[in-house]
PDB file of C-alpha atoms and ligand atoms in Angstrom:
ATOM      1  CA  MET A   1       0.000   0.000   0.000  1.00  0.00           C
ATOM      2  CA  ILE A   2       1.272   3.458  -0.896  1.00  0.00           C
ATOM      3  CA  SER A   3      -0.268   6.125   1.282  1.00  0.00           C
ATOM      4  CA  PHE A   4       0.584   9.143   3.380  1.00  0.00           C
ATOM      5  CA  SER A   5      -0.971  11.596   5.791  1.00  0.00           C
ATOM      6  CA  THR A   6      -2.220  14.824   4.253  1.00  0.00           C
ATOM      7  CA  ASP A   7      -1.613  16.557   7.605  1.00  0.00           C
ATOM      8  CA  ILE A   8       2.128  16.309   7.130  1.00  0.00           C
ATOM      9  CA  LEU A   9       1.706  17.609   3.610  1.00  0.00           C
ATOM     10  CA  LYS A  10       0.458  20.942   4.920  1.00  0.00           C
ATOM     11  CA  LYS A  11       3.860  21.507   6.492  1.00  0.00           C
ATOM     12  CA  GLN A  12       6.139  19.906   3.966  1.00  0.00           C
ATOM     13  CA  ASP A  13       6.321  17.945   0.725  1.00  0.00           C
ATOM     14  CA  ILE A  14       6.434  14.179   1.031  1.00  0.00           C
ATOM     15  CA  TYR A  15       8.829  11.957  -0.851  1.00  0.00           C
ATOM     16  CA  LEU A  16       7.736   8.350  -1.104  1.00  0.00           C
ATOM     17  CA  GLU A  17      10.161   5.736  -2.278  1.00  0.00           C
ATOM     18  CA  GLY A  18       9.838   2.010  -1.907  1.00  0.00           C
ATOM     19  CA  GLU A  19       9.019  -1.395  -3.254  1.00  0.00           C
ATOM     20  CA  GLU A  20       5.903  -3.492  -3.535  1.00  0.00           C
ATOM     21  CA  PRO A  21       5.726  -7.230  -4.271  1.00  0.00           C
ATOM     22  CA  PRO A  22       4.830  -8.315  -7.841  1.00  0.00           C
ATOM     23  CA  ALA A  23       1.273  -9.106  -6.670  1.00  0.00           C
ATOM     24  CA  PHE A  24       0.853  -5.329  -6.467  1.00  0.00           C
ATOM     25  CA  LEU A  25       0.138  -5.324 -10.219  1.00  0.00           C
ATOM     26  CA  GLU A  26      -2.875  -7.641  -9.810  1.00  0.00           C
ATOM     27  CA  VAL A  27      -2.088  -9.030 -13.238  1.00  0.00           C
ATOM     28  CA  GLU A  28      -2.030 -12.792 -13.724  1.00  0.00           C
ATOM     29  CA  ASP A  29       1.055 -14.357 -15.233  1.00  0.00           C
ATOM     30  CA  SER A  30       0.568 -15.633 -18.765  1.00  0.00           C
ATOM     31  CA  GLU A  31       2.600 -17.910 -21.027  1.00  0.00           C
ATOM     32  CA  MET A  32       4.260 -14.873 -22.523  1.00  0.00           C
ATOM     33  CA  ILE A  33       4.916 -12.756 -19.475  1.00  0.00           C
ATOM     34  CA  SER A  34       5.351 -13.307 -15.758  1.00  0.00           C
ATOM     35  CA  PHE A  35       6.150 -11.008 -12.878  1.00  0.00           C
ATOM     36  CA  LYS A  36       8.655 -12.072 -10.236  1.00  0.00           C
ATOM     37  CA  ASP A  37      10.417  -8.861  -9.283  1.00  0.00           C
ATOM     38  CA  ASN A  38       9.394  -6.108  -6.933  1.00  0.00           C
ATOM     39  CA  ILE A  39       7.836  -2.927  -8.204  1.00  0.00           C
ATOM     40  CA  HIS A  40       9.890   0.168  -7.453  1.00  0.00           C
ATOM     41  CA  TYR A  41       8.299   3.544  -7.048  1.00  0.00           C
ATOM     42  CA  LYS A  42       9.437   7.076  -6.345  1.00  0.00           C
ATOM     43  CA  LEU A  43       6.792   9.720  -5.787  1.00  0.00           C
ATOM     44  CA  HIS A  44       6.673  13.330  -4.713  1.00  0.00           C
ATOM     45  CA  ALA A  45       3.526  14.692  -3.100  1.00  0.00           C
ATOM     46  CA  SER A  46       2.892  18.389  -2.652  1.00  0.00           C
ATOM     47  CA  MET A  47       0.065  20.776  -1.892  1.00  0.00           C
ATOM     48  CA  VAL A  48      -1.183  22.762  -4.839  1.00  0.00           C
ATOM     49  CA  SER A  49      -4.136  25.110  -5.031  1.00  0.00           C
ATOM     50  CA  GLY A  50      -7.271  23.085  -4.441  1.00  0.00           C
ATOM     51  CA  GLY A  51      -5.622  19.806  -3.780  1.00  0.00           C
ATOM     52  CA  VAL A  52      -2.740  17.430  -3.638  1.00  0.00           C
ATOM     53  CA  LEU A  53      -0.430  16.673  -6.531  1.00  0.00           C
ATOM     54  CA  VAL A  54       1.472  13.393  -6.687  1.00  0.00           C
ATOM     55  CA  LYS A  55       4.134  13.028  -9.371  1.00  0.00           C
ATOM     56  CA  GLY A  56       6.816  10.485 -10.010  1.00  0.00           C
ATOM     57  CA  GLY A  57       7.441   7.097 -11.478  1.00  0.00           C
ATOM     58  CA  ALA A  58       7.127   3.375 -10.968  1.00  0.00           C
ATOM     59  CA  GLY A  59       8.552   0.399 -12.793  1.00  0.00           C
ATOM     60  CA  THR A  60       9.590  -3.210 -12.644  1.00  0.00           C
ATOM     61  CA  SER A  61      11.055  -6.008 -14.699  1.00  0.00           C
ATOM     62  CA  TYR A  62       9.374  -9.099 -16.089  1.00  0.00           C
ATOM     63  CA  ASP A  63      10.206 -12.540 -17.380  1.00  0.00           C
ATOM     64  CA  GLY A  64       9.068 -12.784 -20.981  1.00  0.00           C
ATOM     65  CA  VAL A  65       8.924 -15.372 -23.726  1.00  0.00           C
ATOM     66  CA  CYS A  66       9.716 -13.740 -27.052  1.00  0.00           C
ATOM     67  CA  GLY A  67       6.813 -13.870 -29.500  1.00  0.00           C
ATOM     68  CA  ARG A  68       9.247 -14.170 -32.438  1.00  0.00           C
ATOM     69  CA  CYS A  69      12.108 -16.441 -31.329  1.00  0.00           C
ATOM     70  CA  LEU A  70      10.432 -18.128 -28.306  1.00  0.00           C
ATOM     71  CA  GLU A  71      13.491 -17.501 -26.089  1.00  0.00           C
ATOM     72  CA  ASN A  72      13.123 -16.473 -22.461  1.00  0.00           C
ATOM     73  CA  PHE A  73      14.261 -12.967 -21.732  1.00  0.00           C
ATOM     74  CA  LYS A  74      14.154 -10.307 -19.058  1.00  0.00           C
ATOM     75  CA  GLY A  75      12.379  -7.078 -19.922  1.00  0.00           C
ATOM     76  CA  GLU A  76      11.463  -3.889 -18.112  1.00  0.00           C
ATOM     77  CA  PHE A  77       8.642  -1.423 -18.162  1.00  0.00           C
ATOM     78  CA  GLU A  78       7.955   1.755 -16.283  1.00  0.00           C
ATOM     79  CA  ASN A  79       5.853   4.838 -16.152  1.00  0.00           C
ATOM     80  CA  SER A  80       8.144   7.749 -15.307  1.00  0.00           C
ATOM     81  CA  ASP A  81       5.403  10.256 -15.920  1.00  0.00           C
ATOM     82  CA  ILE A  82       2.887   9.546 -13.182  1.00  0.00           C
ATOM     83  CA  CYS A  83       0.853  12.630 -12.362  1.00  0.00           C
ATOM     84  CA  LEU A  84      -2.124  12.350 -10.010  1.00  0.00           C
ATOM     85  CA  PHE A  85      -4.338  15.021  -8.574  1.00  0.00           C
ATOM     86  CA  TYR A  86      -6.571  14.722  -5.516  1.00  0.00           C
ATOM     87  CA  GLU A  87      -8.959  17.278  -4.190  1.00  0.00           C
ATOM     88  CA  GLU A  88      -7.974  18.524  -0.802  1.00  0.00           C
ATOM     89  CA  LEU A  89      -8.623  16.100   2.041  1.00  0.00           C
ATOM     90  CA  PHE A  90      -8.172  17.255   5.595  1.00  0.00           C
ATOM     91  CA  GLY A  91      -6.731  15.013   8.226  1.00  0.00           C
ATOM     92  CA  ALA A  92      -6.987  12.002   6.023  1.00  0.00           C
ATOM     93  CA  GLU A  93      -4.684   9.254   4.907  1.00  0.00           C
ATOM     94  CA  LEU A  94      -4.382   9.493   1.151  1.00  0.00           C
ATOM     95  CA  ASP A  95      -4.051   6.082  -0.475  1.00  0.00           C
ATOM     96  CA  VAL A  96      -2.612   6.348  -3.975  1.00  0.00           C
ATOM     97  CA  THR A  97      -2.080   2.605  -4.467  1.00  0.00           C
ATOM     98  CA  GLU A  98      -4.865   2.055  -6.998  1.00  0.00           C
ATOM     99  CA  ASP A  99      -3.875   5.022  -9.133  1.00  0.00           C
ATOM    100  CA  VAL A 100      -0.189   4.107  -9.191  1.00  0.00           C
ATOM    101  CA  ARG A 101      -1.163   0.543 -10.109  1.00  0.00           C
ATOM    102  CA  ALA A 102      -3.371   1.769 -12.955  1.00  0.00           C
ATOM    103  CA  ALA A 103      -0.621   4.069 -14.244  1.00  0.00           C
ATOM    104  CA  LEU A 104       1.881   1.202 -14.288  1.00  0.00           C
ATOM    105  CA  VAL A 105      -0.312  -1.606 -15.627  1.00  0.00           C
ATOM    106  CA  VAL A 106      -0.957   0.271 -18.892  1.00  0.00           C
ATOM    107  CA  GLU A 107       2.795   0.144 -19.552  1.00  0.00           C
ATOM    108  CA  ILE A 108       2.975  -3.661 -19.576  1.00  0.00           C
ATOM    109  CA  PRO A 109       4.156  -4.540 -23.090  1.00  0.00           C
ATOM    110  CA  ILE A 110       1.519  -6.103 -25.339  1.00  0.00           C
ATOM    111  CA  ASN A 111       3.944  -7.314 -27.980  1.00  0.00           C
ATOM    112  CA  CYS A 112       6.411  -9.315 -25.992  1.00  0.00           C
ATOM    113  CA  ILE A 113       9.648  -9.484 -28.002  1.00  0.00           C
ATOM    114  CA  CYS A 114      13.199  -9.914 -26.683  1.00  0.00           C
ATOM    115  CA  ARG A 115      14.541  -6.961 -28.693  1.00  0.00           C
ATOM    116  CA  ASP A 116      13.299  -4.688 -31.454  1.00  0.00           C
ATOM    117  CA  ASN A 117      15.453  -6.314 -34.115  1.00  0.00           C
ATOM    118  CA  CYS A 118      14.812  -9.934 -33.102  1.00  0.00           C
ATOM    119  CA  SER A 119      15.145 -12.049 -36.252  1.00  0.00           C
ATOM    120  CA  GLY A 120      12.843 -14.773 -34.948  1.00  0.00           C
ATOM    121  CA  LEU A 121      12.810 -18.364 -36.078  1.00  0.00           C
ATOM    122  CA  CYS A 122      13.364 -19.676 -39.582  1.00  0.00           C
ATOM    123  CA  HIS A 123       9.911 -20.573 -40.838  1.00  0.00           C
ATOM    124  CA  ILE A 124      11.362 -23.605 -42.641  1.00  0.00           C
ATOM    125  CA  CYS A 125      13.709 -25.326 -40.170  1.00  0.00           C
ATOM    126  CA  GLY A 126      12.835 -23.565 -36.911  1.00  0.00           C
ATOM    127  CA  ASN A 127      16.408 -22.384 -36.345  1.00  0.00           C
ATOM    128  CA  ASN A 128      16.811 -19.322 -34.106  1.00  0.00           C
ATOM    129  CA  LEU A 129      18.108 -16.754 -36.582  1.00  0.00           C
ATOM    130  CA  ASN A 130      19.521 -14.562 -33.786  1.00  0.00           C
ATOM    131  CA  LYS A 131      22.046 -17.283 -33.003  1.00  0.00           C
ATOM    132  CA  ASN A 132      22.858 -18.964 -36.317  1.00  0.00           C
ATOM    133  CA  LYS A 133      22.162 -18.425 -39.935  1.00  0.00           C
ATOM    134  CA  CYS A 134      20.703 -21.340 -41.814  1.00  0.00           C
ATOM    135  CA  ASN A 135      20.687 -22.023 -45.540  1.00  0.00           C
ATOM    136  CA  CYS A 136      16.919 -22.070 -45.876  1.00  0.00           C
ATOM    137  CA  GLN A 137      16.624 -18.399 -46.785  1.00  0.00           C
ATOM    138  CA  GLU A 138      19.167 -18.720 -49.575  1.00  0.00           C
ATOM    139  CA  ALA A 139      17.518 -21.821 -50.952  1.00  0.00           C
ATOM    140  CA  ASP A 140      14.271 -19.907 -50.772  1.00  0.00           C
ATOM    141  CA  ASN A 141      15.635 -17.102 -52.905  1.00  0.00           C
ATOM    142  CA  VAL A 142      16.666 -19.421 -55.715  1.00  0.00           C
ATOM    143  CA  ASP A 143      13.046 -20.365 -56.257  1.00  0.00           C
ATOM    144  CA  SER A 144      11.846 -16.824 -55.921  1.00  0.00           C
ATOM    145  CA  PRO A 145      10.803 -15.064 -59.115  1.00  0.00           C
ATOM    146  CA  TRP A 146      12.843 -12.109 -57.878  1.00  0.00           C
ATOM    147  CA  SER A 147      16.102 -14.035 -57.521  1.00  0.00           C
ATOM    148  CA  LYS A 148      17.204 -12.963 -60.993  1.00  0.00           C
ATOM    149  CA  LEU A 149      16.586  -9.368 -60.039  1.00  0.00           C
ATOM    150  CA  ASN A 150      18.658  -9.791 -56.898  1.00  0.00           C
ATOM    151  CA  ASN A 151      21.577 -10.991 -58.975  1.00  0.00           C
ATOM    152  CA  LEU A 152      21.211  -8.285 -61.560  1.00  0.00           C
ATOM    153  CA  LYS A 153      24.177  -5.954 -61.619  1.00  0.00           C
ATOM    154  CA  LEU A 154      23.305  -2.459 -62.718  1.00  0.00           C
TER     155      LEU A 154
HETATM  156 ZN1  LIG B 201      13.280 -12.847 -29.859  1.00  0.00          ZN
HETATM  157 ZN1  LIG B 202      16.209 -22.546 -41.722  1.00  0.00          ZN
END
C-alpha cells in the first residue's frame, strides 16, 4: 500500500520511495509474461491550489517469452510520468495505491519481443536466426521469381 498523511503535507512535501511485491500489479502471469520482481516507485507529493499533486514514477522487470524467437528474456517497463491530482482532504490518509497501479499496468508490453530487431525463427527449419544463420533463406531465394533481379548488376 502506498499512502501518506495529508496533515504532514500541509507543512512539507512528502517523498515516497519504496518497493511493492509483484502481486501489487494484480495481473495474472501468462505464457508470454510473468512477474517475479518487486515494483519500485518514487513519488513526490505536494500541496497545490485546491488539492494534492502526486508526481513520479514506478517500474519493474518481467520474465518474458519472445513472441518471435520463443526464447526467455528479461524485460522492463515503467511509467516515469505519473501525475495524479486529488482534491484537498483534511486530516486524512491518502491512499494512492490504486492510481499508481493503474498508471503502471498500462505500460505492460503487449507485444512481448526480446529486442526490437529480433530475427525470430526460420519458418522452414525452426532455427533461431539470432544465433545462427541457416541455408533455408538462400535456398528460398533461388526459387523466388525475384532471384534474378537480386543478382542483376546495374
Ligand atoms: Zn526474440
Ligand atoms: Zn532454416
